[in-house]
Coordinates of C-alpha atoms in Angstrom, one line a residue:
M19 CA 104.7 83.4 106.3
N20 CA 101.9 82.2 104.5
R21 CA 99.5 85.0 103.5
R22 CA 97.8 85.9 100.0
A23 CA 99.1 88.6 98.6
I24 CA 95.7 90.6 99.4
I25 CA 93.9 93.2 101.4
T26 CA 90.1 92.0 101.5
S27 CA 87.0 93.1 103.1
I28 CA 84.1 91.9 104.9
K29 CA 80.2 92.2 103.9
G30 CA 78.8 93.6 107.5
T31 CA 78.9 94.2 111.1
K32 CA 80.0 91.1 112.2
L33 CA 81.8 87.8 110.3
S34 CA 79.4 85.1 108.8
T35 CA 80.5 81.1 109.2
K36 CA 81.7 81.7 105.6
E37 CA 84.0 84.7 106.1
K38 CA 85.2 83.1 109.0
A39 CA 86.2 79.8 107.3
L40 CA 87.8 81.9 104.3
I41 CA 90.1 83.7 106.5
K42 CA 91.4 80.7 108.4
K43 CA 91.8 78.9 105.5
Y44 CA 93.3 81.6 103.0
K45 CA 94.7 84.2 105.1
P46 CA 94.6 87.1 103.4
W47 CA 97.4 89.5 103.8
G48 CA 95.1 91.9 105.7
I49 CA 91.3 93.2 105.9
I50 CA 90.2 96.4 105.6
I51 CA 87.4 98.4 107.3
F52 CA 84.7 100.3 106.0
K53 CA 81.6 102.3 107.5
R54 CA 79.1 99.2 106.7
N55 CA 80.9 97.2 109.4
V56 CA 80.3 99.7 111.9
E57 CA 77.5 100.0 114.1
T58 CA 79.0 100.8 117.4
F59 CA 82.6 100.9 119.4
T60 CA 82.1 97.8 121.0
Q61 CA 80.7 96.3 117.9
L62 CA 83.3 97.2 116.0
K63 CA 86.2 96.3 118.2
Y64 CA 84.8 93.1 118.7
L65 CA 84.3 92.3 115.0
I66 CA 88.1 93.0 114.8
N67 CA 88.9 90.9 117.3
S68 CA 87.2 88.0 115.5
I69 CA 89.2 88.8 112.5
K70 CA 92.8 88.8 114.5
K71 CA 91.3 85.6 116.2
C72 CA 90.7 83.7 113.1
M73 CA 94.2 84.4 112.3
N74 CA 95.7 84.0 115.5
D75 CA 97.6 87.0 115.4
P76 CA 97.2 89.9 117.6
N77 CA 98.7 91.7 115.3
Y78 CA 97.2 91.1 112.3
P79 CA 97.0 93.4 109.7
V80 CA 93.8 95.4 110.2
L81 CA 93.2 98.5 108.1
I82 CA 90.7 101.7 107.8
D83 CA 90.5 104.6 105.7
E84 CA 89.7 107.3 108.2
E85 CA 90.5 110.7 107.0
G86 CA 88.6 112.7 108.3
G87 CA 86.5 115.2 107.2
P88 CA 84.5 113.6 103.7
V89 CA 86.2 110.4 104.3
S90 CA 85.4 109.1 107.7
R91 CA 84.3 105.5 108.0
L92 CA 84.0 105.8 112.1
S93 CA 81.7 108.9 111.2
D94 CA 78.7 107.5 113.8
I95 CA 81.2 106.6 116.6
Y96 CA 84.1 109.4 116.3
Y97 CA 83.1 112.5 114.6
N98 CA 85.7 114.4 113.0
R99 CA 84.1 115.6 109.8
M100 CA 85.5 119.0 110.5
F101 CA 88.9 118.0 110.3
S102 CA 89.8 117.0 106.4
Q103 CA 93.2 117.6 105.0
R104 CA 92.3 120.4 103.2
F105 CA 91.6 122.1 106.7
F106 CA 94.9 121.8 108.1
G107 CA 96.4 122.4 105.0
E108 CA 94.7 126.1 104.7
L109 CA 95.5 126.7 108.2
Y110 CA 98.9 126.0 108.1
S111 CA 99.1 128.7 105.2
K112 CA 98.0 131.5 107.9
N113 CA 99.8 129.9 110.4
N114 CA 102.3 126.9 110.2
K115 CA 102.8 126.4 114.4
V116 CA 99.4 126.5 114.9
A117 CA 98.5 123.9 112.2
L118 CA 101.3 121.8 113.1
S119 CA 100.1 122.0 116.6
L120 CA 96.4 121.3 116.2
Y121 CA 97.4 118.8 113.3
Q122 CA 99.2 116.4 116.0
K123 CA 96.3 117.0 118.7
Y124 CA 94.4 115.1 115.9
L125 CA 96.2 112.6 114.7
D126 CA 97.4 111.4 118.2
H127 CA 93.5 111.6 119.3
L128 CA 92.6 109.3 116.1
S129 CA 95.6 107.3 116.8
R130 CA 94.4 106.6 120.3
K131 CA 90.8 105.4 119.2
L132 CA 92.3 103.2 116.3
K133 CA 94.3 101.4 118.9
E134 CA 91.5 100.8 121.3
L135 CA 89.8 99.7 118.0
N136 CA 93.2 97.3 117.4
I137 CA 93.5 99.0 114.2
N138 CA 96.6 99.3 113.1
I139 CA 96.9 101.0 109.3
N140 CA 95.4 104.2 108.4
T141 CA 95.2 104.8 104.4
I142 CA 96.1 108.5 105.6
P143 CA 98.0 110.9 103.9
V144 CA 96.6 111.9 100.6
L145 CA 99.4 113.3 99.0
D146 CA 97.6 114.5 95.5
L147 CA 98.0 117.9 94.8
L148 CA 95.2 120.3 93.7
H149 CA 95.2 122.1 90.8
S150 CA 92.4 124.5 89.3
K151 CA 90.9 121.8 87.0
T152 CA 91.0 118.6 90.2
H153 CA 87.5 117.0 90.2
K154 CA 85.7 118.0 93.2
F155 CA 86.1 114.6 94.8
L156 CA 89.8 115.2 96.1
S157 CA 88.6 119.1 96.9
Q158 CA 88.8 118.6 100.5
R159 CA 91.1 115.3 101.0
S160 CA 94.6 117.1 99.6
F161 CA 96.0 119.5 101.7
S162 CA 96.8 121.8 99.4
T163 CA 97.5 123.2 95.8
K164 CA 100.9 123.8 97.0
V165 CA 103.8 121.2 97.3
A166 CA 105.8 122.5 99.8
T167 CA 102.1 122.1 102.3
I168 CA 101.8 119.0 101.0
E169 CA 105.6 117.5 101.5
A170 CA 105.7 119.5 105.1
L171 CA 102.2 117.8 105.9
G172 CA 102.1 114.6 104.6
K173 CA 105.7 114.0 106.6
F174 CA 104.4 115.3 109.3
C175 CA 101.4 112.9 109.3
V176 CA 103.9 110.0 108.7
S177 CA 105.8 110.6 111.8
V178 CA 103.0 111.1 114.1
L179 CA 101.1 108.0 112.9
K180 CA 104.9 106.1 113.6
K181 CA 105.1 107.1 116.8
N182 CA 101.5 106.1 117.8
K183 CA 102.2 103.0 116.3
V184 CA 100.1 103.2 113.7
A185 CA 101.1 102.8 110.0
A186 CA 100.6 104.8 107.4
V187 CA 99.6 104.5 103.6
V188 CA 100.8 107.4 101.4
K189 CA 98.3 107.8 98.1
H190 CA 97.7 107.8 95.6
F191 CA 101.0 107.4 94.0
P192 CA 102.3 109.0 91.7
G193 CA 99.6 112.0 92.1
H194 CA 95.6 112.3 91.1
G195 CA 95.4 115.8 91.6
L196 CA 95.1 116.3 87.8
S197 CA 92.4 113.9 87.1
T198 CA 89.0 115.9 85.9
V199 CA 87.1 112.5 86.7
D200 CA 86.5 111.0 89.5
S201 CA 88.3 107.3 89.3
H202 CA 85.7 105.4 91.4
Y203 CA 83.2 105.7 88.3
K204 CA 85.8 106.7 85.0
L205 CA 89.8 106.2 84.4
P206 CA 91.3 109.5 84.6
V207 CA 94.0 110.6 81.9
I208 CA 96.8 112.9 82.5
N209 CA 98.6 114.2 79.2
E210 CA 101.1 117.0 81.4
N211 CA 104.6 116.6 80.2
L212 CA 107.3 114.7 82.3
K213 CA 108.9 117.9 83.7
F214 CA 105.8 119.2 85.1
L215 CA 104.8 116.2 86.9
V216 CA 107.9 115.6 88.2
N217 CA 108.6 119.3 89.6
N218 CA 105.1 118.9 91.3
D219 CA 102.6 116.2 91.2
F220 CA 105.6 113.7 91.6
K221 CA 107.5 115.7 93.9
C222 CA 104.8 115.4 97.0
F223 CA 105.8 111.6 96.9
K224 CA 109.6 111.7 96.9
N225 CA 111.2 109.7 99.6
S226 CA 108.3 109.0 101.6
S227 CA 109.0 107.3 104.8
A228 CA 105.5 105.2 105.0
L229 CA 105.8 101.5 105.2
F230 CA 102.6 101.5 102.7
A231 CA 101.7 103.5 99.5
M232 CA 98.6 103.4 97.4
T233 CA 98.4 103.4 93.6
G234 CA 95.9 105.8 91.9
H235 CA 94.0 104.3 88.7
I236 CA 95.1 107.0 86.8
L237 CA 96.9 106.7 83.4
I238 CA 99.8 109.3 82.8
K239 CA 100.5 108.8 79.2
T240 CA 104.2 110.1 79.7
L241 CA 104.9 107.0 82.3
D242 CA 102.7 104.5 80.2
K243 CA 100.3 105.4 77.4
D244 CA 98.3 102.0 77.4
N245 CA 98.1 101.0 81.3
C246 CA 96.7 102.9 84.4
I247 CA 99.3 103.1 87.2
T248 CA 97.9 100.1 88.6
F249 CA 98.8 97.9 86.3
S250 CA 101.9 99.4 84.7
K251 CA 105.5 97.8 85.1
Q252 CA 106.9 101.6 84.4
G253 CA 104.6 103.3 86.6
L254 CA 105.6 101.3 89.4
F255 CA 109.2 101.1 88.6
Y256 CA 109.4 105.0 88.6
L257 CA 107.8 105.1 92.0
R258 CA 110.5 102.7 92.9
K259 CA 113.3 104.1 91.4
K260 CA 113.1 107.8 90.8
L261 CA 110.7 108.7 93.3
K262 CA 112.5 106.0 95.9
F263 CA 110.2 104.2 97.5
K264 CA 111.0 101.4 99.5
G265 CA 107.9 100.2 101.4
L266 CA 104.8 97.9 100.2
I267 CA 102.8 99.5 97.0
I268 CA 99.2 98.2 97.5
S269 CA 96.8 98.7 94.9
D270 CA 93.8 101.2 94.9
D271 CA 90.3 99.1 95.1
I272 CA 90.3 96.7 92.5
S273 CA 86.6 96.7 92.7
M274 CA 86.7 100.8 91.0
K275 CA 85.0 101.3 87.6
A276 CA 88.2 103.2 86.3
L277 CA 89.4 99.4 86.1
S278 CA 87.7 98.1 82.9
G279 CA 88.4 94.6 83.5
N280 CA 86.7 92.2 86.2
Y281 CA 87.8 92.0 89.7
L282 CA 90.0 88.6 89.2
T283 CA 91.5 90.0 85.7
N284 CA 92.5 93.3 87.8
S285 CA 93.8 91.8 90.6
Q286 CA 96.1 89.8 88.7
K287 CA 97.4 92.3 86.5
A288 CA 97.9 94.6 89.7
L289 CA 100.3 91.9 90.9
A290 CA 102.0 91.3 87.3
A291 CA 102.9 95.3 87.4
G292 CA 104.8 95.1 90.8
C293 CA 102.0 95.9 93.5
N294 CA 102.9 93.9 96.2
L295 CA 98.9 93.5 97.5
T296 CA 96.0 94.1 95.9
L297 CA 93.2 95.8 97.7
Y298 CA 89.4 94.7 97.6
C299 CA 87.0 96.6 99.4
A300 CA 83.4 95.5 97.9
G301 CA 82.7 93.2 100.7
K302 CA 80.9 90.3 98.4
T303 CA 81.4 87.0 100.1
K304 CA 82.0 85.0 96.9
E305 CA 84.3 87.5 95.4
S306 CA 86.6 87.5 98.2
E307 CA 86.8 83.6 98.1
N308 CA 87.7 83.7 94.3
L309 CA 90.0 85.9 94.8
L310 CA 91.4 84.7 97.6
K311 CA 91.4 81.3 95.9
M312 CA 93.5 82.6 93.1
T313 CA 95.8 85.3 94.7
P314 CA 99.3 84.1 95.0
Y315 CA 101.3 84.2 98.4
I316 CA 103.3 86.9 99.1
D317 CA 106.8 86.8 97.6
S318 CA 110.0 87.0 99.7
F319 CA 110.5 91.0 99.1
T320 CA 106.4 91.3 101.0
I321 CA 107.5 89.0 103.4
K322 CA 110.3 91.0 104.6
K323 CA 108.6 94.4 104.4
T324 CA 105.4 92.7 106.5
K325 CA 108.4 91.7 109.5
Q326 CA 109.3 95.2 109.1
F327 CA 105.3 96.3 109.9
Y328 CA 105.5 93.9 113.0
N329 CA 108.9 94.9 114.6
F330 CA 107.4 98.8 114.1
L331 CA 104.4 98.1 115.8
R332 CA 106.2 96.4 119.1

């Protein structure tokens, strides 16, 4: 399986001639969809089918970050702004049976829409544990301040998506909730001791059955005092061995400002640290071309897990 170890993105609402050529020639592992790519339901479905046609693969990985609430790429064609993860977390704390029933109906409906569009991976659930000092950019994106609630709703989300043949991506490993700054703009630094993290933030990610996990661009000094998790061999080793994650690890967006290097260096460092795939979200054609040229093909482990993903879709 000759795929480059990168998930890339496109500029607009249809593939340019250059983008078609890049996809066919360099074969990125997958493509992620953003709001800039969406005009109408019909247009988006045509765009996604065009991507899959370039790869001659009806099951080619197409991702979206459709969390609901404030993070909705489909809001112009599928309005779900009221259904944030925090909405379901707060409902769960009041009546867990009602919350699970409503959450299942929501996820079932969302999954049907994604499948109609031929999107097969959604980068949910967010498993970050909310704290009193959590930056506001996560306030509606996470379920709760309670570990047990996040564990319950996170596992439930993964299982419902699985039944609907949509793969989940748990994020942002190993817990972004202690961040006091927004990693889209600045690198969060976390100084809590390991015992606290193990019993709180890290616990939300333990034993996840999701096929994919996404790193957080966060510096957790108790794991690695020099490198953010995306660039940290120790941090990613911890995900594998201590939190027992068996799927593919995807970096968060390598063009985010939390990372000080350029996009090429960031991609190289993420793969060297142990990310199986890097994620590039800016959609700039020339940058995509440069990344695709320098990104290696996926290794044997990633090939094996990719085949499992294809089997999952059957």
